[in-house]
Coordinates of C-alpha atoms in Angstrom, one line a residue:
X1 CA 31.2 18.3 -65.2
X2 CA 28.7 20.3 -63.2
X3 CA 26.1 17.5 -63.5
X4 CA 28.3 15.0 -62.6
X5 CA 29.3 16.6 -59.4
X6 CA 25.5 17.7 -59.1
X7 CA 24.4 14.2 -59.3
X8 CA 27.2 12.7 -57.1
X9 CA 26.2 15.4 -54.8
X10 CA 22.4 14.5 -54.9
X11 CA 23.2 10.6 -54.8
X12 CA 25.3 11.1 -51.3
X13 CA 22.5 13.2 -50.2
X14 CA 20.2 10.5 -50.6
X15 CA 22.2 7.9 -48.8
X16 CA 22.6 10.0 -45.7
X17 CA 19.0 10.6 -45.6
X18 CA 18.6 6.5 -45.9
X19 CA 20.7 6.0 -43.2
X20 CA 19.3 8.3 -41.0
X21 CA 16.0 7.2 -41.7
X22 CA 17.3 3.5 -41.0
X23 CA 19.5 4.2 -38.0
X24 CA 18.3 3.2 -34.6
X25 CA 16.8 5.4 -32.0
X26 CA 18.7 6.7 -29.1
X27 CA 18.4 4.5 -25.9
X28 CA 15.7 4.9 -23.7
X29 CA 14.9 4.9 -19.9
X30 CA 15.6 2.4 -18.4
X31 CA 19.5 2.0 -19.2
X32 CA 20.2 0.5 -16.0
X33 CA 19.3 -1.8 -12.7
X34 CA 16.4 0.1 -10.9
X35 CA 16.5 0.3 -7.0
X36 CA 13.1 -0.6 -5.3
X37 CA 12.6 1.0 -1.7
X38 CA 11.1 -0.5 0.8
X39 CA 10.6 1.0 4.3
X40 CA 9.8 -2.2 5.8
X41 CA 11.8 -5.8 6.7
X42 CA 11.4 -8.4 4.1
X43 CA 8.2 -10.7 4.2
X44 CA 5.6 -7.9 5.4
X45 CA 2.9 -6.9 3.3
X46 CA 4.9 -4.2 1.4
X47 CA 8.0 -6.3 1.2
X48 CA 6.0 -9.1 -0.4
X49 CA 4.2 -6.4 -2.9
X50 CA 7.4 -4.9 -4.1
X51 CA 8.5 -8.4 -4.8
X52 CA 5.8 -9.6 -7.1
X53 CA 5.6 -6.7 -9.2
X54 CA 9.3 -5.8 -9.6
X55 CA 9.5 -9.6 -10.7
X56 CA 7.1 -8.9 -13.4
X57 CA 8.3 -5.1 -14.1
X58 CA 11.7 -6.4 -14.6
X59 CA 11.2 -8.9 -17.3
X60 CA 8.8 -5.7 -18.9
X61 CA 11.7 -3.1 -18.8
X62 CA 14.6 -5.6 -19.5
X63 CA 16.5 -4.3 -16.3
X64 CA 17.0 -6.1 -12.7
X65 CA 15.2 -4.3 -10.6
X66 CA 16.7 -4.3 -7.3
X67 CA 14.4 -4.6 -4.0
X68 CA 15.8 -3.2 -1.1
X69 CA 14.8 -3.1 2.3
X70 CA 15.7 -0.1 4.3
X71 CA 13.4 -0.6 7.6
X72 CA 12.9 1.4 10.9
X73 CA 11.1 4.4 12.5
X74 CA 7.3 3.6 11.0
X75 CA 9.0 3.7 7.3
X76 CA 10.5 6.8 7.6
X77 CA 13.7 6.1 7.1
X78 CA 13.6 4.3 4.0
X79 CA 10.7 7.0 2.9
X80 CA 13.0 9.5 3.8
X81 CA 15.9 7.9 1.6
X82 CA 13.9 7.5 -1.4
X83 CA 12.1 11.2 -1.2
X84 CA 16.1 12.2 -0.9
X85 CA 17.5 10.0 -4.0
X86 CA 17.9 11.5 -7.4
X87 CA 14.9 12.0 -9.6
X88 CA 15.9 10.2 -12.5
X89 CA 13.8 7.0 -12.3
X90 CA 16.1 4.4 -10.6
X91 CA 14.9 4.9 -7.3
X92 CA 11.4 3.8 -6.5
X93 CA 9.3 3.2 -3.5
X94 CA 6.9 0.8 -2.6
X95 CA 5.5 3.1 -0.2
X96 CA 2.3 1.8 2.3
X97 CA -0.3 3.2 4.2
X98 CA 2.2 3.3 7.1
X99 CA 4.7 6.0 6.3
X100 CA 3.1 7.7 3.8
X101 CA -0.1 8.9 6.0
X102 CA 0.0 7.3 9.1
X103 CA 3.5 7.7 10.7
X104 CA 4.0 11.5 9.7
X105 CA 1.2 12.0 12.5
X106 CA 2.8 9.7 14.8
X107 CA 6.5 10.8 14.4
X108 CA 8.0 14.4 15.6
X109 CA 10.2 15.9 12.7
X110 CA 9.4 13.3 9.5
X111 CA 12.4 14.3 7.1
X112 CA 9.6 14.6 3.8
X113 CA 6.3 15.6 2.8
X114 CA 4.2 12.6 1.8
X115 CA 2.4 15.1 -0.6
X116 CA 5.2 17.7 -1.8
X117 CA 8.3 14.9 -1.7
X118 CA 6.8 12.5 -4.4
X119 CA 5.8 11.8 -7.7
X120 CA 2.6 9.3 -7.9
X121 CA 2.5 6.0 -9.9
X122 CA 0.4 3.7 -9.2
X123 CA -1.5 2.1 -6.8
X124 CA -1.0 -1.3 -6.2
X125 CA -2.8 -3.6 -4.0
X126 CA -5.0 -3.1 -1.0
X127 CA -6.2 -5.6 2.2
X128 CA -8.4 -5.0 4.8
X129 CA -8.6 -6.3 8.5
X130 CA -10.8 -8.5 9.9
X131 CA -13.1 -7.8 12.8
X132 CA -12.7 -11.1 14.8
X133 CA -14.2 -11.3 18.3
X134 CA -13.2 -14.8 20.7
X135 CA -16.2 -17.4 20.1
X136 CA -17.0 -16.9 24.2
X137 CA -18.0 -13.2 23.5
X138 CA -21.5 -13.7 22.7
X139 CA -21.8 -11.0 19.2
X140 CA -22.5 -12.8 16.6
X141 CA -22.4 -9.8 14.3
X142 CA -21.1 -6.3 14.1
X143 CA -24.5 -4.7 15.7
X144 CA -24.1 -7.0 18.5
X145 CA -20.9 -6.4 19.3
X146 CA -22.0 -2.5 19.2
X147 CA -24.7 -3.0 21.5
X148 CA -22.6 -5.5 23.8
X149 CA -19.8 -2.6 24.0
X150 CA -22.2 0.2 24.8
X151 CA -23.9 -1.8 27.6
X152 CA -20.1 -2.5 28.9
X153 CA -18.0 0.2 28.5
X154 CA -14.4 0.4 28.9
X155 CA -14.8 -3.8 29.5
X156 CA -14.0 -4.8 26.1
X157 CA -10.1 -5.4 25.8
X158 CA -9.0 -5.0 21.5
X159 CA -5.7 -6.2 21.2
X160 CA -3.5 -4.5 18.6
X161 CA -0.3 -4.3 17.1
X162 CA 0.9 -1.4 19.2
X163 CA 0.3 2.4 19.7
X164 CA -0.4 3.8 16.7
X165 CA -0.7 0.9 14.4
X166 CA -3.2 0.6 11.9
X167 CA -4.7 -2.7 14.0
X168 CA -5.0 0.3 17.2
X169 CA -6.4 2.9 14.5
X170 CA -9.2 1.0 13.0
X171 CA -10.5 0.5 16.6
X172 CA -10.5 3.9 17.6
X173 CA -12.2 4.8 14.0
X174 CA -14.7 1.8 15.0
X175 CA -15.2 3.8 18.4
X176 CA -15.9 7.2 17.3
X177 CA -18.1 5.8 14.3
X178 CA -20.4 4.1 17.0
X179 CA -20.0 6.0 20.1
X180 CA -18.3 3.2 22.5
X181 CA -16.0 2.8 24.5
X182 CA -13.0 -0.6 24.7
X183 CA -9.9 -1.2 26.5
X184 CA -6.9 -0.8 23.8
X185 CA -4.2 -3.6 25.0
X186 CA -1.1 -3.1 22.5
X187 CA 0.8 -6.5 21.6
X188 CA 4.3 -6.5 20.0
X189 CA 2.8 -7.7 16.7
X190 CA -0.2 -8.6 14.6
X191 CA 0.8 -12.2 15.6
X192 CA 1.1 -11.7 18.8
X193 CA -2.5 -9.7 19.4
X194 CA -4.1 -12.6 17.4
X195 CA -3.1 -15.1 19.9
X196 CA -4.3 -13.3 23.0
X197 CA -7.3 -13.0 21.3
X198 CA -7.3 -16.8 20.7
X199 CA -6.6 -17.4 24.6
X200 CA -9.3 -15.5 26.0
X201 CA -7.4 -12.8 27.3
X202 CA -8.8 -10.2 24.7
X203 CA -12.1 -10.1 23.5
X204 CA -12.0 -8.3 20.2
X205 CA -9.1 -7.7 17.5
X206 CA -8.7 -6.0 14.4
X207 CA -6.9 -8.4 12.9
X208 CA -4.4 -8.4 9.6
X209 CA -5.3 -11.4 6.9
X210 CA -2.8 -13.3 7.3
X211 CA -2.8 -13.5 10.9
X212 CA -6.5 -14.2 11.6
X213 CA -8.3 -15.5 8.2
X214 CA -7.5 -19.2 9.3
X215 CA -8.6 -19.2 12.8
X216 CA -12.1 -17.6 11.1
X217 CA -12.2 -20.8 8.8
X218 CA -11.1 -23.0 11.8
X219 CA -14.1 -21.7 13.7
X220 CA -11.4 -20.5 16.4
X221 CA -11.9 -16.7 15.9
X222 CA -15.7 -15.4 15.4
X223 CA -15.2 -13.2 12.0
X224 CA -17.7 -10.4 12.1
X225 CA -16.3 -8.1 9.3
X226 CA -13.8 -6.6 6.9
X227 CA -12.7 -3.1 7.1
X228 CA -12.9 -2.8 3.5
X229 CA -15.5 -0.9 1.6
X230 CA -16.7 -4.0 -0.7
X231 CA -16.2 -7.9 0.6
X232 CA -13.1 -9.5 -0.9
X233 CA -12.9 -12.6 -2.7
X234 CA -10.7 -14.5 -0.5
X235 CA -12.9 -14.3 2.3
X236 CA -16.8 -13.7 0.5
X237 CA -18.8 -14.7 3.1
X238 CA -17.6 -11.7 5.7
X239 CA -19.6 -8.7 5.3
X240 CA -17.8 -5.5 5.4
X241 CA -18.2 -3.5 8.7
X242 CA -19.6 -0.5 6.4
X243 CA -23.0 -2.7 5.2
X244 CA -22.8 -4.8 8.4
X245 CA -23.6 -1.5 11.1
X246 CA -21.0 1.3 10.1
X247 CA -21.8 3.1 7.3
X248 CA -19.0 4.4 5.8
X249 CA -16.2 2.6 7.5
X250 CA -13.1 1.9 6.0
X251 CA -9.4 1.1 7.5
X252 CA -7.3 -0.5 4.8
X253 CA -3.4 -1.5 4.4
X254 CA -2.1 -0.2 1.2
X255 CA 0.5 0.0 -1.3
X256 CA 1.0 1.9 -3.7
X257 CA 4.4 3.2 -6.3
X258 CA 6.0 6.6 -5.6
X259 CA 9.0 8.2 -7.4
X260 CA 10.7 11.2 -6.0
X261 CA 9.4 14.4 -6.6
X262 CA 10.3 15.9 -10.1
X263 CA 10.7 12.6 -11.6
X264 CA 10.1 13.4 -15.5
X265 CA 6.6 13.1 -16.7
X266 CA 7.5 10.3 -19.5
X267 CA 9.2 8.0 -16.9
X268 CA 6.2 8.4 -14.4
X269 CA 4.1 7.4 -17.6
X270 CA 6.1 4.3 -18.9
X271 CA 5.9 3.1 -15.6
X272 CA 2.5 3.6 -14.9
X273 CA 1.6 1.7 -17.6
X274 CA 3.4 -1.0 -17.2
X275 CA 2.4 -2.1 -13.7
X276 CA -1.2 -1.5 -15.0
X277 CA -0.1 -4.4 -17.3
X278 CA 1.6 -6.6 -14.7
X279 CA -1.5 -5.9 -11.9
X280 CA -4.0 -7.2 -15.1
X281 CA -2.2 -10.4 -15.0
X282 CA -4.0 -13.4 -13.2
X283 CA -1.6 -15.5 -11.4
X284 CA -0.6 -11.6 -10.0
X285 CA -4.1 -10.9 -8.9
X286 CA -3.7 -14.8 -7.6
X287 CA -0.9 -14.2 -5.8
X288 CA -2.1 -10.9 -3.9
X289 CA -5.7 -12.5 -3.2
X290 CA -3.7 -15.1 -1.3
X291 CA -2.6 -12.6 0.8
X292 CA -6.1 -11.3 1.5
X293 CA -5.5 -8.3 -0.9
X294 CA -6.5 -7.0 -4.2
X295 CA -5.0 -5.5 -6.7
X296 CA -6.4 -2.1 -7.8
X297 CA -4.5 0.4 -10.2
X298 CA -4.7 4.1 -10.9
X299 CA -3.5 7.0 -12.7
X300 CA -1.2 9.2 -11.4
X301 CA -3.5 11.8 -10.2
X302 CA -6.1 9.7 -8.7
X303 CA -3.4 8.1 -6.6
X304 CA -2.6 11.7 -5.5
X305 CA -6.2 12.2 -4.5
X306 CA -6.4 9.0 -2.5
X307 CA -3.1 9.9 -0.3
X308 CA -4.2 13.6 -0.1
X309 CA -8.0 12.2 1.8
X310 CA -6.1 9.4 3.7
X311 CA -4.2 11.9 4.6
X312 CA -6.9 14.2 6.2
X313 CA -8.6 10.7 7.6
X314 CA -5.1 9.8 9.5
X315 CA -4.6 13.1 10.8
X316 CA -8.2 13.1 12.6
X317 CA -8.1 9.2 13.4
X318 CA -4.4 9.8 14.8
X319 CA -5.3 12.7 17.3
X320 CA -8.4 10.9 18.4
X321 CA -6.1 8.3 19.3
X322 CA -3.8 10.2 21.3
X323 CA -0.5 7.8 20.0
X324 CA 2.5 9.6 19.5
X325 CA 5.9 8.2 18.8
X326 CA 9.1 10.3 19.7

């Protein structure tokens, strides 16, 4: 009798280790829609980022992930609401150059800490400007134009994007790299400061991709450089401003994934890796060399190091501008 029930007892045993060995794992992250932050209006640089990869990242994770734009003061406000959502892994940001190192100089009372407030992911893409003079201005390259500002200073009107912008920024960069002297004349958009430098009625622009790359193939613009510190293949025959008179000179638009801060380690990991995936794809690097930008991926801690020195760079390259934004 007491081998029977020792046997029945050993036979059940057995079939509760099988099905525990058999039985599915617990559900992982993600369980859910994931919401996608971005401080800007839709069809800008970051809007059109977020869009690509959280196509891709979606059919990855086998959730919708949700983009939503949440614009207004520099990025700050839909910054702000991201650093402020729950740290669970459902709330991303597509965060930019703008708000993450540039408007906290430019701003009184930012509600976050670019460094303190996040949890790194990835970067994402990156595009340059173009240095673009009018085809009257007689530089044909960026020493020229260096020696034509220094014999006329304060003559040289740069049209940007507005006080503070990056287009306003990589000028004054350009001017304490070189020791010279233009005449900033803010537009209302990158647009906008591309035509007046069509018309004549600027002479010089840091220009964004998108709104100067075909005037420099039409022959309508004079394309002297890109802010970028290697040429991109979108626009190869444009040296960068670095090897072309400016050692060391870089102004780049960027994006780039953030969490909020205390976002568990595994989450951060899993989707690290995955937008490593979907940035290795080619009709993704396609689609952001269109733009004039290229992808470029990182670890978690080398993003952190990038924002910490852009950081430091924007804070300088801010004050030397003198732009503040109340």
């Amino acid at each position: 009798m007491f081998n029977r029930l020792l046997l029945a007892a050993s036979i059940s045993a057995s079939i509760s280790i099988a099905h525990a060995q058999v039985a599915p794992p617990a559900p992982t992250y993600p369980l859910k829609p994931i919401r996608m932050i971005v401080p800007f209006p839709a069809g800008g640089a970051s809007d059109t980022s977020a869009r690509i990869v959280a196509q891709k990242l979606s059919d990855r994770l086998s959730q919708q992930i949700l983009v939503e734009n949440r614009p207004g003061a520099g990025g700050t406000i839909g910054a702000a609401a991201a650093a402020k959502s729950s740290p669970d892994g459902y709330t991303l940001l597509m965060g930019s150059s703008t708000e993450m190192v540039t408007s906290p100089h430019l701003y009184r009372n930012v509600p976050y800490d670019t460094v303190r407030d996040f949890a790194p992911i990835t970067q994402v893409a990156s595009q340059p400007l173009i240095l673009v003079v009018h085809p009257s201005v007689p530089a044909k390259s960026v020493k020229e134009l260096i020696a034509l500002a220094k014999s006329r200073p304060n003559q040289l009107n740069v049209a940007s994007s507005g006080n503070g912008s990056t287009l306003h920024l990589a000028q004054v960069l350009f001017e304490n790299a070189v020791k010279v002297k233009m005449v900033h004349v803010p537009y209302a958009g990158s647009p906008q400061a591309a035509v007046a430098t069509l018309s004549g009625e600027a002479a010089v622009n840091f220009g964004t991709v998108p709104a100067v790359l075909e005037f420099v193939r039409a022959g309508r613009l004079r394309g002297l450089g890109v802010t970028s510190s290697t040429r991109r293949t979108a626009m190869p025959n444009l040296p960068t401003v670095a090897e072309a008179g400016v050692p060391g000179y870089e102004m780049l638009i960027w994006n780039a994934l953030f969490a909020p801060r205390d976002t568990r380690a595994e989450i951060i990991t899993r989707l690290n890796t995955e937008v490593a995936r979907i940035l290795e794809a080619p009709d993704v690097r396609e689609a952001f060399s269109r733009l004039g930008g290229e992808v470029s991926s990182s670890s978690p801690e080398q993003l952190r190091a990038y924002v910490e020195t852009e950081w430091a760079k924007m804070a300088k390259v801010v004050a030397a501008s003198g732009a503040k934004i109340d």
